[in-house]
Amino acid sequence: MPAGVRGALVRSAPTNPIHPIGVLWLPADAPRLPLGRISLRWEEASCAGWDVTARLGLATTEVHLGSWHAAPDDWPHLVRPTVREVTGLCSALAVATAALNLSNRLAEL
C-alpha cells in the first residue's frame, strides 16, 4: 500500500470473480468510515503472502469485519465473498431503514 494511506475504501464488489474489487485509497487522516462502507488494508505477511484486514463503518464507530493472515497473492478472490455479502446486507438494511422511516412519516399524517 502507498505511504500516507490507512486502507482502501471498497467502491464495488462485483459478483464475477474476473472483475476486480473497486477501491479508492483512504488517506491516513481520513475521518472514520461512513455507515455501511468497508475498508481493506493489506501488507506483506512475515512468512509469505499477505495479511488482509477488513473494517466496516457503523453509525458511531468502525468495527473489525475480518482478517485473513498469510493470504495467497490472489487474496481478493478469498475476501470477495465476505465483502460482497456484507455490502449486500448493508444495502438491504438501508432500504429497510428508509421504508421504516417512510412508514413512520405516513403514520404521523
PDB file of C-alpha atoms in Angstrom:
ATOM      1  CA  MET A   1       0.000   0.000   0.000  1.00  0.00           C
ATOM      2  CA  PRO A   2       1.264   3.502  -0.705  1.00  0.00           C
ATOM      3  CA  ALA A   3       2.622   5.676   2.089  1.00  0.00           C
ATOM      4  CA  GLY A   4       0.109   8.037   3.672  1.00  0.00           C
ATOM      5  CA  VAL A   5      -2.939   5.781   3.389  1.00  0.00           C
ATOM      6  CA  ARG A   6      -4.749   3.745   6.006  1.00  0.00           C
ATOM      7  CA  GLY A   7      -6.502   1.424   3.606  1.00  0.00           C
ATOM      8  CA  ALA A   8      -8.721   1.277   0.574  1.00  0.00           C
ATOM      9  CA  LEU A   9     -12.436   2.115   0.574  1.00  0.00           C
ATOM     10  CA  VAL A  10     -14.438  -0.551  -1.261  1.00  0.00           C
ATOM     11  CA  ARG A  11     -16.467   1.059  -4.044  1.00  0.00           C
ATOM     12  CA  SER A  12     -17.775  -2.139  -5.639  1.00  0.00           C
ATOM     13  CA  ALA A  13     -17.546  -5.894  -5.194  1.00  0.00           C
ATOM     14  CA  PRO A  14     -18.682  -7.416  -8.495  1.00  0.00           C
ATOM     15  CA  THR A  15     -20.229 -10.870  -8.405  1.00  0.00           C
ATOM     16  CA  ASN A  16     -17.999 -12.057 -11.230  1.00  0.00           C
ATOM     17  CA  PRO A  17     -14.590 -13.034  -9.793  1.00  0.00           C
ATOM     18  CA  ILE A  18     -12.936 -11.984 -13.063  1.00  0.00           C
ATOM     19  CA  HIS A  19     -13.716  -8.341 -12.294  1.00  0.00           C
ATOM     20  CA  PRO A  20     -11.597  -6.616  -9.631  1.00  0.00           C
ATOM     21  CA  ILE A  21     -12.903  -5.217  -6.371  1.00  0.00           C
ATOM     22  CA  GLY A  22     -13.194  -1.465  -6.975  1.00  0.00           C
ATOM     23  CA  VAL A  23     -11.417   0.631  -4.352  1.00  0.00           C
ATOM     24  CA  LEU A  24     -10.319   4.191  -3.573  1.00  0.00           C
ATOM     25  CA  TRP A  25      -7.326   4.930  -1.350  1.00  0.00           C
ATOM     26  CA  LEU A  26      -8.219   6.226   2.124  1.00  0.00           C
ATOM     27  CA  PRO A  27      -5.793   8.925   3.291  1.00  0.00           C
ATOM     28  CA  ALA A  28      -4.250   8.341   6.718  1.00  0.00           C
ATOM     29  CA  ASP A  29      -6.090  11.419   8.058  1.00  0.00           C
ATOM     30  CA  ALA A  30      -9.500  10.440   6.628  1.00  0.00           C
ATOM     31  CA  PRO A  31     -12.420  10.553   9.067  1.00  0.00           C
ATOM     32  CA  ARG A  32     -13.995   7.287  10.131  1.00  0.00           C
ATOM     33  CA  LEU A  33     -15.761   5.146   7.574  1.00  0.00           C
ATOM     34  CA  PRO A  34     -19.278   6.151   6.543  1.00  0.00           C
ATOM     35  CA  LEU A  35     -22.149   3.914   7.617  1.00  0.00           C
ATOM     36  CA  GLY A  36     -22.139   0.641   5.701  1.00  0.00           C
ATOM     37  CA  ARG A  37     -18.794   1.224   3.954  1.00  0.00           C
ATOM     38  CA  ILE A  38     -15.956  -1.289   4.023  1.00  0.00           C
ATOM     39  CA  SER A  39     -12.226  -0.657   4.023  1.00  0.00           C
ATOM     40  CA  LEU A  40      -9.473  -3.126   3.189  1.00  0.00           C
ATOM     41  CA  ARG A  41      -5.895  -2.968   4.390  1.00  0.00           C
ATOM     42  CA  TRP A  42      -3.172  -5.331   3.257  1.00  0.00           C
ATOM     43  CA  GLU A  43       0.504  -5.703   3.952  1.00  0.00           C
ATOM     44  CA  GLU A  44       3.080  -8.380   3.315  1.00  0.00           C
ATOM     45  CA  ALA A  45       2.904 -11.208   5.842  1.00  0.00           C
ATOM     46  CA  SER A  46       6.020 -12.042   7.823  1.00  0.00           C
ATOM     47  CA  CYS A  47       6.357 -15.549   6.347  1.00  0.00           C
ATOM     48  CA  ALA A  48       4.635 -15.432   2.967  1.00  0.00           C
ATOM     49  CA  GLY A  49       1.567 -13.926   1.339  1.00  0.00           C
ATOM     50  CA  TRP A  50      -0.463 -11.002   2.633  1.00  0.00           C
ATOM     51  CA  ASP A  51      -2.139 -10.040   5.891  1.00  0.00           C
ATOM     52  CA  VAL A  52      -5.510  -8.557   4.920  1.00  0.00           C
ATOM     53  CA  THR A  53      -7.934  -6.806   7.275  1.00  0.00           C
ATOM     54  CA  ALA A  54     -11.463  -5.581   6.552  1.00  0.00           C
ATOM     55  CA  ARG A  55     -13.284  -2.964   8.625  1.00  0.00           C
ATOM     56  CA  LEU A  56     -16.947  -1.903   8.489  1.00  0.00           C
ATOM     57  CA  GLY A  57     -18.308   1.578   9.210  1.00  0.00           C
ATOM     58  CA  LEU A  58     -21.263   1.643  11.584  1.00  0.00           C
ATOM     59  CA  ALA A  59     -23.332   4.590  12.799  1.00  0.00           C
ATOM     60  CA  THR A  60     -20.947   5.594  15.590  1.00  0.00           C
ATOM     61  CA  THR A  61     -17.780   3.546  15.069  1.00  0.00           C
ATOM     62  CA  GLU A  62     -15.749   1.241  12.858  1.00  0.00           C
ATOM     63  CA  VAL A  63     -15.641  -2.479  13.613  1.00  0.00           C
ATOM     64  CA  HIS A  64     -13.318  -5.286  12.627  1.00  0.00           C
ATOM     65  CA  LEU A  65     -15.073  -7.284   9.912  1.00  0.00           C
ATOM     66  CA  GLY A  66     -12.469  -9.943   9.202  1.00  0.00           C
ATOM     67  CA  SER A  67      -8.807 -10.856   8.896  1.00  0.00           C
ATOM     68  CA  TRP A  68      -7.027 -13.170   6.517  1.00  0.00           C
ATOM     69  CA  HIS A  69      -3.480 -13.911   7.669  1.00  0.00           C
ATOM     70  CA  ALA A  70      -0.812 -15.036   5.197  1.00  0.00           C
ATOM     71  CA  ALA A  71      -3.365 -14.994   2.362  1.00  0.00           C
ATOM     72  CA  PRO A  72      -2.051 -16.005  -1.068  1.00  0.00           C
ATOM     73  CA  ASP A  73      -1.313 -13.471  -3.805  1.00  0.00           C
ATOM     74  CA  ASP A  74      -4.852 -13.884  -5.184  1.00  0.00           C
ATOM     75  CA  TRP A  75      -6.322 -12.735  -1.853  1.00  0.00           C
ATOM     76  CA  PRO A  76      -9.040 -10.588  -3.488  1.00  0.00           C
ATOM     77  CA  HIS A  77     -10.735 -13.863  -4.546  1.00  0.00           C
ATOM     78  CA  LEU A  78     -10.562 -15.007  -0.930  1.00  0.00           C
ATOM     79  CA  VAL A  79     -12.099 -11.863   0.596  1.00  0.00           C
ATOM     80  CA  ARG A  80     -14.630 -11.172  -2.188  1.00  0.00           C
ATOM     81  CA  PRO A  81     -17.437 -13.376  -0.753  1.00  0.00           C
ATOM     82  CA  THR A  82     -17.288 -11.641   2.631  1.00  0.00           C
ATOM     83  CA  VAL A  83     -17.119  -8.153   1.108  1.00  0.00           C
ATOM     84  CA  ARG A  84     -19.930  -8.986  -1.313  1.00  0.00           C
ATOM     85  CA  GLU A  85     -22.226 -10.408   1.407  1.00  0.00           C
ATOM     86  CA  VAL A  86     -21.669  -7.505   3.800  1.00  0.00           C
ATOM     87  CA  THR A  87     -22.187  -4.970   1.014  1.00  0.00           C
ATOM     88  CA  GLY A  88     -25.493  -6.651   0.142  1.00  0.00           C
ATOM     89  CA  LEU A  89     -26.550  -6.795   3.775  1.00  0.00           C
ATOM     90  CA  CYS A  90     -25.785  -3.098   4.284  1.00  0.00           C
ATOM     91  CA  SER A  91     -27.781  -2.219   1.161  1.00  0.00           C
ATOM     92  CA  ALA A  92     -30.734  -4.276   2.383  1.00  0.00           C
ATOM     93  CA  LEU A  93     -30.590  -2.608   5.808  1.00  0.00           C
ATOM     94  CA  ALA A  94     -30.502   0.844   4.167  1.00  0.00           C
ATOM     95  CA  VAL A  95     -33.649   0.015   2.157  1.00  0.00           C
ATOM     96  CA  ALA A  96     -35.384  -1.383   5.253  1.00  0.00           C
ATOM     97  CA  THR A  97     -34.461   1.734   7.250  1.00  0.00           C
ATOM     98  CA  ALA A  98     -35.782   4.019   4.511  1.00  0.00           C
ATOM     99  CA  ALA A  99     -39.026   2.016   4.355  1.00  0.00           C
ATOM    100  CA  LEU A 100     -39.438   2.186   8.137  1.00  0.00           C
ATOM    101  CA  ASN A 101     -38.821   5.949   8.140  1.00  0.00           C
ATOM    102  CA  LEU A 102     -41.379   6.422   5.355  1.00  0.00           C
ATOM    103  CA  SER A 103     -43.884   4.253   7.220  1.00  0.00           C
ATOM    104  CA  ASN A 104     -43.391   6.297  10.389  1.00  0.00           C
ATOM    105  CA  ARG A 105     -43.872   9.575   8.492  1.00  0.00           C
ATOM    106  CA  LEU A 106     -47.062   8.290   6.851  1.00  0.00           C
ATOM    107  CA  ALA A 107     -48.402   7.116  10.215  1.00  0.00           C
ATOM    108  CA  GLU A 108     -47.971  10.654  11.565  1.00  0.00           C
ATOM    109  CA  LEU A 109     -50.228  12.143   8.847  1.00  0.00           C
TER     110      LEU A 109
END
